[in-house]
Amino acid sequence: MIKKVLIAKPGLDGHWRGAVVVSAALRDAGLEVIYLGNQTPEAIVQSGFQEDVEAIGLSILSAGHIELVEQVIEKMRQKGMEDVLLAVGGTVPPEDIPRLKEMGVHGVFPPGSKVEKIVEFFKQERN
Amino acid sequence: MTGIKRRQSVEELAAGVLAGSEPALARLISLVENQPAAMAKVLPLIQPHLGRAHCIGFTGPPGAGKSSLVNHVIRLIREEGRRVGVIAVDPSSPFSGGALLGDRIRMQGHYLDPGVFIRSMASREHGGGLSRATNDVVKLMDCFGLDYILVETVGVGQIELDIMHTTDTVVVVLVPEGGDGVQMMKAGLMEIGDIFVVNKSDRPGAGEIALQMQVVLQLNPRYAHNMPPILQTRSIDGSGAAELVQAIEQHRLGLNGTLLEARRKERRRVEFEQTLARLLIAEWKGFLASHPGAGARLQEVAEGHTDPYTAIREIFPRGIIYGG
């Protein structure tokens, strides 16, 4: 079962509450959460790599999710982190959800997502 | 765990760490953290390569600014061209078992520096200020080839003193609100520092507390003729950090071969006893599973009919090591 995860905000969007609420909920569900705040995609991936996390959660409320996620996924590929679970939460319009999933995102949590569902996602069994 | 597609053996990962592979280090750290038995296989392989890195501990109460100070120390060490590892420990919840690892976020300038390896760890079920595997991770970073290893404890009170059994130099970080002279005289934290720091020194009372510390340390025979440095720093802008790094260097140089070896000998003795205690409990669990008599005794203790001393004497009449 997943134990160690990284939560970060790529780019400059300063809306921190969502990321903090999710981080606290994951901690209360028994996970070890590295909360990184705002960082570049490269810094997020390198941190996840050194910490050997099993999942990365990105919080993006800037409408830049496609570009930013592209960058994160590319960096993850370069570091051989394809088996790390990737989730994106924030202001993602419905039409972008399939596109993100095609790119390699495993879970998308648009506005209105329940915290319980997010926790369930991060607590999933890996094989 | 990452690397699910291509699982490397413990031996392969250890060889990778010795060869300086960062992915191997990241994965082996996870392995020893999650599987206590793994270190039994790893340690013989890396033992001949240990002892090169200088290990510095940073301890003190919650919110003293340890991570922010460590951030500056990393920068100054890097300016000298040395490579540095960081182990930052944060507390696990006794209720959920989870943790919020919020030390790395204070070290942002260093994420992309190839000469810096930062690892966050949750204390898990361990008391003492560190996690069970911290000592093991120090060893992995040592044989990986880092020059300095900085270990940051959780916010400690007065008696979580594991840091002195894990490091060569201990930096105790306090803040001006740390109490008065009587507080300073209490045993524990004020006895384990090689260097003492008053951080957030722009706050009122910084000078007074530094003075209290001086008076109290002078009363301690361990320090009376060899006073440790008492520094004032402001981690918000790094003022005093250069002096701190100088003091660390002085301490490292002053620890000549004999003194350093004496400290490390003591650490290895403590580590032996801790390992023995862990293995003993693990063996006991196996014993319990195959000896119903022992289980019955344990049940009597659980129900309050027998005390632990009597029960243990009955289960192991000839002593624990010589068997029941």
Short mmCIF file of C-alpha atoms in Angstrom, two decimals:
data_model
loop_
_atom_site.label_atom_id
_atom_site.label_comp_id
_atom_site.label_asym_id
_atom_site.label_seq_id
_atom_site.Cartn_x
_atom_site.Cartn_y
_atom_site.Cartn_z
CA MET A 1 0.00 0.00 0.00
CA ILE A 2 1.18 3.52 -0.73
CA LYS A 3 2.92 5.20 2.19
CA LYS A 4 4.97 8.14 0.90
CA VAL A 5 3.63 10.89 -1.37
CA LEU A 6 4.58 14.39 -2.55
CA ILE A 7 2.10 17.27 -2.87
CA ALA A 8 3.18 20.36 -4.77
CA LYS A 9 1.99 23.34 -6.79
CA PRO A 10 3.83 23.73 -10.08
CA GLY A 11 4.18 27.30 -11.23
CA LEU A 12 3.17 30.52 -9.54
CA ASP A 13 -0.51 30.02 -8.68
CA GLY A 14 -0.75 30.95 -5.01
CA HIS A 15 -4.03 29.28 -4.01
CA TRP A 16 -2.65 27.04 -1.31
CA ARG A 17 -5.73 25.93 0.64
CA GLY A 18 -6.61 22.94 -1.52
CA ALA A 19 -3.11 21.50 -1.39
CA VAL A 20 -2.91 22.01 2.38
CA VAL A 21 -6.35 20.46 3.01
CA VAL A 22 -5.43 17.41 0.91
CA SER A 23 -2.03 17.09 2.59
CA ALA A 24 -3.63 17.14 6.06
CA ALA A 25 -6.27 14.60 5.02
CA LEU A 26 -3.61 12.25 3.66
CA ARG A 27 -1.60 12.60 6.87
CA ASP A 28 -4.73 11.75 8.87
CA ALA A 29 -5.21 8.71 6.65
CA GLY A 30 -1.78 7.40 7.63
CA LEU A 31 0.37 8.57 4.73
CA GLU A 32 3.71 10.37 4.92
CA VAL A 33 3.25 13.58 2.95
CA ILE A 34 6.04 15.79 1.69
CA TYR A 35 4.44 19.18 1.18
CA LEU A 36 6.53 21.28 -1.18
CA GLY A 37 4.43 24.36 -1.88
CA ASN A 38 5.17 26.22 -5.12
CA GLN A 39 8.02 24.77 -7.20
CA THR A 40 9.07 24.35 -10.82
CA PRO A 41 8.18 21.04 -12.50
CA GLU A 42 11.84 20.09 -12.50
CA ALA A 43 12.24 20.75 -8.77
CA ILE A 44 9.06 18.78 -8.03
CA VAL A 45 10.23 15.73 -9.96
CA GLN A 46 13.80 15.82 -8.61
CA SER A 47 12.42 16.03 -5.07
CA GLY A 48 10.07 13.11 -5.72
CA PHE A 49 13.00 11.17 -7.16
CA GLN A 50 15.32 11.68 -4.17
CA GLU A 51 12.49 11.00 -1.72
CA ASP A 52 11.48 7.89 -3.73
CA VAL A 53 7.79 8.75 -3.40
CA GLU A 54 5.10 6.40 -4.65
CA ALA A 55 2.75 9.16 -5.77
CA ILE A 56 2.84 12.83 -6.73
CA GLY A 57 -0.18 15.12 -6.37
CA LEU A 58 -0.22 18.42 -8.23
CA SER A 59 -2.55 21.25 -7.30
CA ILE A 60 -3.09 23.69 -10.18
CA LEU A 61 -5.61 26.53 -10.12
CA SER A 62 -4.00 28.68 -12.78
CA ALA A 63 -5.48 27.17 -15.97
CA GLY A 64 -1.94 26.17 -16.96
CA HIS A 65 -2.52 22.50 -16.17
CA ILE A 66 -1.89 21.09 -19.66
CA GLU A 67 1.50 22.75 -20.10
CA LEU A 68 2.63 22.20 -16.51
CA VAL A 69 1.57 18.54 -16.43
CA GLU A 70 3.33 17.98 -19.78
CA GLN A 71 6.54 19.27 -18.22
CA VAL A 72 6.16 17.17 -15.07
CA ILE A 73 5.47 14.00 -17.05
CA GLU A 74 8.44 14.59 -19.32
CA LYS A 75 10.76 15.10 -16.33
CA MET A 76 9.35 11.97 -14.66
CA ARG A 77 10.02 9.98 -17.83
CA GLN A 78 13.62 11.25 -17.89
CA LYS A 79 14.15 10.07 -14.31
CA GLY A 80 12.58 6.66 -14.90
CA MET A 81 9.62 7.43 -12.66
CA GLU A 82 6.87 6.04 -14.93
CA ASP A 83 5.52 3.83 -12.15
CA VAL A 84 4.93 6.72 -9.76
CA LEU A 85 1.22 7.51 -9.47
CA LEU A 86 0.31 11.01 -10.68
CA ALA A 87 -2.78 12.97 -9.66
CA VAL A 88 -3.89 16.46 -10.61
CA GLY A 89 -6.40 18.54 -8.69
CA GLY A 90 -7.67 22.05 -9.29
CA THR A 91 -9.52 24.05 -11.89
CA VAL A 92 -9.54 21.44 -14.65
CA PRO A 93 -12.48 21.82 -17.08
CA PRO A 94 -14.28 18.55 -18.00
CA GLU A 95 -13.00 18.57 -21.59
CA ASP A 96 -9.39 18.46 -20.38
CA ILE A 97 -9.81 15.40 -18.15
CA PRO A 98 -9.51 12.77 -20.94
CA ARG A 99 -6.56 14.67 -22.37
CA LEU A 100 -4.73 14.61 -19.03
CA LYS A 101 -5.43 10.89 -18.65
CA GLU A 102 -4.07 10.24 -22.14
CA MET A 103 -0.90 12.11 -21.18
CA GLY A 104 -0.41 9.71 -18.27
CA VAL A 105 -2.21 11.28 -15.31
CA HIS A 106 -3.83 8.54 -13.21
CA GLY A 107 -6.39 10.63 -11.32
CA VAL A 108 -7.97 14.01 -12.02
CA PHE A 109 -9.89 15.91 -9.32
CA PRO A 110 -11.77 18.92 -10.69
CA PRO A 111 -13.74 21.47 -8.59
CA GLY A 112 -16.28 19.70 -6.35
CA SER A 113 -14.13 16.60 -5.83
CA LYS A 114 -14.61 15.06 -2.40
CA VAL A 115 -11.55 14.87 -0.17
CA GLU A 116 -12.53 11.25 0.67
CA LYS A 117 -12.23 10.30 -3.00
CA ILE A 118 -8.80 11.89 -3.22
CA VAL A 119 -7.65 10.02 -0.11
CA GLU A 120 -9.03 6.77 -1.56
CA PHE A 121 -7.02 7.36 -4.72
CA PHE A 122 -3.77 7.83 -2.84
CA LYS A 123 -4.39 4.84 -0.60
CA GLN A 124 -4.83 2.41 -3.46
CA GLU A 125 -2.99 -0.89 -3.61
CA ARG A 126 -0.17 -1.08 -6.13
CA ASN A 127 0.89 -4.43 -7.57
CA MET B 1 7.75 1.51 -4.04
CA THR B 2 9.19 2.87 -7.25
CA GLY B 3 11.06 0.59 -9.60
CA ILE B 4 8.29 -1.98 -9.52
CA LYS B 5 8.99 -3.00 -13.08
CA ARG B 6 12.64 -3.80 -12.48
CA ARG B 7 13.22 -4.95 -8.90
CA GLN B 8 16.87 -4.88 -7.97
CA SER B 9 18.23 -7.08 -5.22
CA VAL B 10 19.59 -5.63 -2.00
CA GLU B 11 23.10 -6.62 -3.12
CA GLU B 12 22.68 -4.86 -6.50
CA LEU B 13 21.40 -1.70 -4.84
CA ALA B 14 24.26 -1.69 -2.32
CA ALA B 15 26.76 -2.05 -5.16
CA GLY B 16 25.00 0.80 -6.94
CA VAL B 17 25.27 3.05 -3.89
CA LEU B 18 28.98 2.29 -3.55
CA ALA B 19 29.37 3.18 -7.23
CA GLY B 20 27.68 6.54 -6.64
CA SER B 21 24.31 5.85 -8.30
CA GLU B 22 21.65 8.30 -7.07
CA PRO B 23 18.67 6.12 -8.05
CA ALA B 24 20.23 3.21 -6.14
CA LEU B 25 20.67 5.41 -3.05
CA ALA B 26 17.05 6.61 -3.20
CA ARG B 27 15.73 3.05 -3.51
CA LEU B 28 18.01 1.48 -0.93
CA ILE B 29 17.04 4.13 1.61
CA SER B 30 13.37 3.19 1.07
CA LEU B 31 14.22 -0.48 1.44
CA VAL B 32 16.07 -0.17 4.75
CA GLU B 33 13.39 2.17 6.04
CA ASN B 34 10.55 -0.22 5.25
CA GLN B 35 12.27 -3.55 5.90
CA PRO B 36 14.32 -3.56 9.12
CA ALA B 37 15.86 -6.92 8.20
CA ALA B 38 17.41 -5.52 4.98
CA MET B 39 20.21 -3.72 6.82
CA ALA B 40 21.50 -7.06 8.09
CA LYS B 41 22.36 -7.87 4.45
CA VAL B 42 23.55 -4.38 3.51
CA LEU B 43 25.84 -3.54 6.42
CA PRO B 44 28.49 -6.24 5.82
CA LEU B 45 28.75 -5.03 2.20
CA ILE B 46 29.30 -1.38 3.06
CA GLN B 47 31.10 -1.62 6.41
CA PRO B 48 34.63 -1.22 4.95
CA HIS B 49 33.55 2.02 3.23
CA LEU B 50 32.18 3.82 6.28
CA GLY B 51 33.65 6.66 8.32
CA ARG B 52 34.57 9.22 5.68
CA ALA B 53 31.61 11.59 6.00
CA HIS B 54 31.38 14.05 8.88
CA CYS B 55 27.94 13.88 10.43
CA ILE B 56 26.38 16.95 12.09
CA GLY B 57 23.14 16.88 14.08
CA PHE B 58 20.74 19.79 14.48
CA THR B 59 18.34 19.55 17.37
CA GLY B 60 16.13 21.79 19.46
CA PRO B 61 12.49 22.56 20.23
CA PRO B 62 9.82 22.73 17.53
CA GLY B 63 9.86 25.97 15.57
CA ALA B 64 13.42 26.93 16.58
CA GLY B 65 14.41 27.27 12.93
CA LYS B 66 16.52 24.13 12.50
CA SER B 67 15.53 23.56 8.86
CA SER B 68 16.09 27.19 7.91
CA LEU B 69 19.54 27.12 9.52
CA VAL B 70 20.35 23.84 7.79
CA ASN B 71 19.38 25.55 4.53
CA HIS B 72 22.13 28.14 5.07
CA VAL B 73 24.65 25.54 6.19
CA ILE B 74 24.04 23.59 2.95
CA ARG B 75 24.72 26.74 0.93
CA LEU B 76 27.98 27.47 2.75
CA ILE B 77 29.20 23.87 2.48
CA ARG B 78 28.44 23.92 -1.24
CA GLU B 79 30.42 27.13 -1.66
CA GLU B 80 33.43 25.10 -0.51
CA GLY B 81 32.70 22.54 -3.21
CA ARG B 82 31.81 19.75 -0.80
CA ARG B 83 28.87 17.38 -1.27
CA VAL B 84 26.20 17.19 1.38
CA GLY B 85 23.40 14.86 2.40
CA VAL B 86 20.47 15.92 4.58
CA ILE B 87 18.15 13.71 6.64
CA ALA B 88 15.22 15.68 7.99
CA VAL B 89 12.97 13.89 10.48
CA ASP B 90 9.43 14.94 11.31
CA PRO B 91 7.02 13.32 13.79
CA SER B 92 4.56 10.57 12.90
CA SER B 93 1.06 10.85 14.27
CA PRO B 94 0.50 8.44 17.16
CA PHE B 95 -3.13 8.18 15.99
CA SER B 96 -3.00 7.82 12.22
CA GLY B 97 0.63 6.77 11.70
CA GLY B 98 0.89 9.46 9.03
CA ALA B 99 3.18 12.48 8.94
CA LEU B 100 3.55 15.89 7.36
CA LEU B 101 7.16 16.12 6.22
CA GLY B 102 7.70 19.86 6.10
CA ASP B 103 11.47 20.35 6.36
CA ARG B 104 12.44 19.96 2.69
CA ILE B 105 10.27 22.98 1.86
CA ARG B 106 12.76 25.19 3.77
CA MET B 107 15.65 24.11 1.54
CA GLN B 108 14.30 25.22 -1.84
CA GLY B 109 17.48 26.66 -3.30
CA HIS B 110 19.16 23.25 -3.28
CA TYR B 111 16.74 20.86 -5.00
CA LEU B 112 18.49 20.97 -8.37
CA ASP B 113 22.05 20.99 -7.04
CA PRO B 114 23.63 17.61 -7.94
CA GLY B 115 25.90 17.95 -4.91
CA VAL B 116 22.97 17.87 -2.46
CA PHE B 117 20.82 14.86 -1.54
CA ILE B 118 17.85 15.59 0.74
CA ARG B 119 15.74 12.90 2.33
CA SER B 120 12.73 13.42 4.59
CA MET B 121 11.84 10.73 7.12
CA ALA B 122 8.93 10.24 9.50
CA SER B 123 9.81 9.17 13.03
CA ARG B 124 7.34 6.23 12.77
CA GLU B 125 7.16 4.38 16.10
CA HIS B 126 10.51 5.57 17.34
CA GLY B 127 11.00 7.98 20.25
CA GLY B 128 14.30 9.79 20.87
CA GLY B 129 13.94 12.47 18.18
CA LEU B 130 14.89 10.40 15.14
CA SER B 131 13.51 7.38 13.29
CA ARG B 132 14.68 3.77 13.67
CA ALA B 133 16.33 3.85 10.26
CA THR B 134 18.06 7.26 10.53
CA ASN B 135 21.36 5.73 11.60
CA ASP B 136 21.18 3.29 8.68
CA VAL B 137 20.50 6.11 6.20
CA VAL B 138 23.51 8.02 7.56
CA LYS B 139 25.63 4.98 6.69
CA LEU B 140 24.19 4.74 3.18
CA MET B 141 24.91 8.42 2.52
CA ASP B 142 28.41 7.95 3.95
CA CYS B 143 29.37 5.08 1.64
CA PHE B 144 27.66 6.86 -1.28
CA GLY B 145 30.47 9.40 -1.01
CA LEU B 146 28.98 12.52 0.57
CA ASP B 147 31.39 14.70 2.56
CA TYR B 148 28.92 16.03 5.12
CA ILE B 149 25.67 14.57 6.40
CA LEU B 150 23.30 16.92 8.21
CA VAL B 151 20.70 15.24 10.41
CA GLU B 152 17.78 17.23 11.70
CA THR B 153 15.71 15.83 14.55
CA VAL B 154 12.01 16.39 15.12
CA GLY B 155 11.25 19.27 17.45
CA VAL B 156 12.52 17.87 20.74
CA GLY B 157 11.78 18.61 24.35
CA GLN B 158 14.41 17.86 26.94
CA ILE B 159 15.05 14.13 26.77
CA GLU B 160 14.92 13.02 23.13
CA LEU B 161 18.65 12.71 22.80
CA ASP B 162 19.22 10.03 20.15
CA ILE B 163 21.02 12.63 18.03
CA MET B 164 24.16 12.33 20.13
CA HIS B 165 24.40 8.63 19.28
CA THR B 166 24.09 9.29 15.56
CA THR B 167 26.41 12.22 14.83
CA ASP B 168 29.97 13.52 15.25
CA THR B 169 28.97 17.12 16.04
CA VAL B 170 25.75 18.19 17.78
CA VAL B 171 24.32 21.67 17.27
CA VAL B 172 21.61 22.62 19.79
CA VAL B 173 19.31 25.35 18.45
CA LEU B 174 17.22 27.36 20.89
CA VAL B 175 15.13 30.52 20.63
CA PRO B 176 15.01 33.56 22.94
CA GLU B 177 11.70 32.40 24.46
CA GLY B 178 13.42 29.25 25.71
CA GLY B 179 13.02 30.02 29.38
CA ASP B 180 15.08 31.38 32.23
CA GLY B 181 18.19 30.30 34.12
CA VAL B 182 16.49 27.46 36.00
CA GLN B 183 15.17 26.06 32.73
CA MET B 184 18.70 26.12 31.32
CA MET B 185 19.94 24.07 34.28
CA LYS B 186 17.65 21.12 33.54
CA ALA B 187 19.40 18.02 32.35
CA GLY B 188 19.19 16.73 28.82
CA LEU B 189 19.40 19.08 25.87
CA MET B 190 21.82 21.44 27.59
CA GLU B 191 24.32 18.59 28.09
CA ILE B 192 24.62 17.19 24.59
CA GLY B 193 25.63 20.17 22.45
CA ASP B 194 29.05 20.70 20.93
CA ILE B 195 27.78 24.04 19.64
CA PHE B 196 24.86 26.07 21.01
CA VAL B 197 22.86 28.49 18.89
CA VAL B 198 20.29 31.13 19.80
CA ASN B 199 18.28 31.53 16.60
CA LYS B 200 15.77 34.31 15.78
CA SER B 201 18.25 36.52 17.60
CA ASP B 202 16.44 39.68 16.48
CA ARG B 203 13.77 38.87 19.08
CA PRO B 204 13.99 40.43 22.55
CA GLY B 205 15.86 38.38 25.13
CA ALA B 206 18.39 36.82 22.76
CA GLY B 207 21.38 38.36 24.50
CA GLU B 208 20.05 37.45 27.94
CA ILE B 209 19.44 33.85 27.08
CA ALA B 210 22.90 33.51 25.55
CA LEU B 211 24.29 34.77 28.84
CA GLN B 212 22.16 32.35 30.89
CA MET B 213 23.45 29.53 28.72
CA GLN B 214 27.03 30.58 29.30
CA VAL B 215 26.58 30.63 33.09
CA VAL B 216 24.91 27.23 33.13
CA LEU B 217 27.36 25.55 30.79
CA GLN B 218 30.24 26.79 32.91
CA LEU B 219 28.76 24.91 35.89
CA ASN B 220 28.95 21.66 33.95
CA PRO B 221 32.32 19.92 34.44
CA ARG B 222 32.07 18.56 30.92
CA TYR B 223 32.20 22.11 29.56
CA ALA B 224 33.91 24.11 32.31
CA HIS B 225 37.41 23.88 30.85
CA ASN B 226 36.35 23.56 27.25
CA MET B 227 33.43 25.93 26.68
CA PRO B 228 31.43 25.23 23.54
CA PRO B 229 30.65 28.17 21.24
CA ILE B 230 27.38 29.98 21.93
CA LEU B 231 26.30 31.71 18.73
CA GLN B 232 23.46 33.99 17.73
CA THR B 233 21.86 33.56 14.34
CA ARG B 234 18.93 34.78 12.28
CA SER B 235 17.94 32.05 9.88
CA ILE B 236 15.56 34.44 8.16
CA ASP B 237 18.47 36.23 6.51
CA GLY B 238 21.36 33.90 7.28
CA SER B 239 23.18 36.21 9.64
CA GLY B 240 25.46 34.18 11.92
CA ALA B 241 25.37 31.13 9.61
CA ALA B 242 28.95 31.65 8.42
CA GLU B 243 30.14 31.70 12.05
CA LEU B 244 28.14 28.53 12.71
CA VAL B 245 29.81 26.71 9.83
CA GLN B 246 33.19 27.92 11.06
CA ALA B 247 32.39 26.55 14.53
CA ILE B 248 31.37 23.22 12.97
CA GLU B 249 34.67 23.09 11.08
CA GLN B 250 36.59 23.95 14.25
CA HIS B 251 34.84 21.16 16.09
CA ARG B 252 35.53 18.72 13.27
CA LEU B 253 39.24 19.63 13.20
CA GLY B 254 39.44 19.56 16.99
CA LEU B 255 38.07 16.03 17.03
CA ASN B 256 41.47 14.52 16.44
CA GLY B 257 41.71 10.85 15.53
CA THR B 258 41.52 9.58 19.13
CA LEU B 259 38.56 11.71 20.23
CA LEU B 260 36.57 11.01 17.07
CA GLU B 261 37.27 7.32 17.32
CA ALA B 262 36.25 7.29 21.01
CA ARG B 263 32.90 8.91 20.12
CA ARG B 264 32.32 6.54 17.25
CA LYS B 265 33.21 3.53 19.42
CA GLU B 266 30.54 4.62 21.92
CA ARG B 267 28.04 5.08 19.08
CA ARG B 268 28.77 1.59 17.76
CA ARG B 269 28.25 0.14 21.27
CA VAL B 270 24.89 1.89 21.58
CA GLU B 271 23.93 0.76 18.10
CA PHE B 272 24.81 -2.84 18.97
CA GLU B 273 22.52 -2.76 22.00
CA GLN B 274 19.67 -1.18 20.02
CA THR B 275 20.04 -3.79 17.29
CA LEU B 276 20.14 -6.58 19.86
CA ALA B 277 16.94 -5.28 21.50
CA ARG B 278 15.16 -5.18 18.12
CA LEU B 279 16.27 -8.67 17.14
CA LEU B 280 15.32 -9.98 20.58
CA ILE B 281 11.77 -8.71 20.25
CA ALA B 282 11.53 -10.15 16.74
CA GLU B 283 12.72 -13.55 18.00
CA TRP B 284 10.30 -13.36 20.91
CA LYS B 285 7.40 -12.93 18.50
CA GLY B 286 8.46 -16.11 16.70
CA PHE B 287 8.91 -17.91 20.04
CA LEU B 288 5.44 -16.79 21.12
CA ALA B 289 3.89 -18.25 17.99
CA SER B 290 5.37 -21.70 18.66
CA HIS B 291 5.17 -21.93 22.46
CA PRO B 292 1.57 -21.98 23.77
CA GLY B 293 2.83 -21.91 27.36
CA ALA B 294 4.40 -18.52 26.75
CA GLY B 295 1.17 -17.30 25.18
CA ALA B 296 -0.77 -18.37 28.25
CA ARG B 297 1.62 -16.48 30.54
CA LEU B 298 1.30 -13.37 28.37
CA GLN B 299 -2.48 -13.66 28.56
CA GLU B 300 -2.28 -13.75 32.38
CA VAL B 301 -0.26 -10.53 32.29
CA ALA B 302 -2.74 -8.92 29.90
CA GLU B 303 -5.61 -9.80 32.24
CA GLY B 304 -3.77 -8.34 35.23
CA HIS B 305 -3.32 -11.66 37.10
CA THR B 306 0.48 -11.73 36.83
CA ASP B 307 3.16 -9.05 36.66
CA PRO B 308 5.63 -9.00 33.73
CA TYR B 309 8.70 -9.83 35.90
CA THR B 310 7.11 -13.01 37.31
CA ALA B 311 5.84 -14.07 33.88
CA ILE B 312 9.23 -13.60 32.22
CA ARG B 313 10.93 -15.57 35.01
CA GLU B 314 8.45 -18.41 34.47
CA ILE B 315 8.85 -18.45 30.68
CA PHE B 316 12.65 -18.20 30.82
CA PRO B 317 13.71 -19.83 34.12
CA ARG B 318 17.36 -19.97 33.05
CA GLY B 319 17.45 -16.40 31.71
CA ILE B 320 16.35 -15.03 28.35
CA ILE B 321 19.57 -15.57 26.42
CA TYR B 322 19.99 -19.18 27.60
CA GLY B 323 16.43 -20.06 26.76
CA GLY B 324 13.41 -21.40 28.64
#
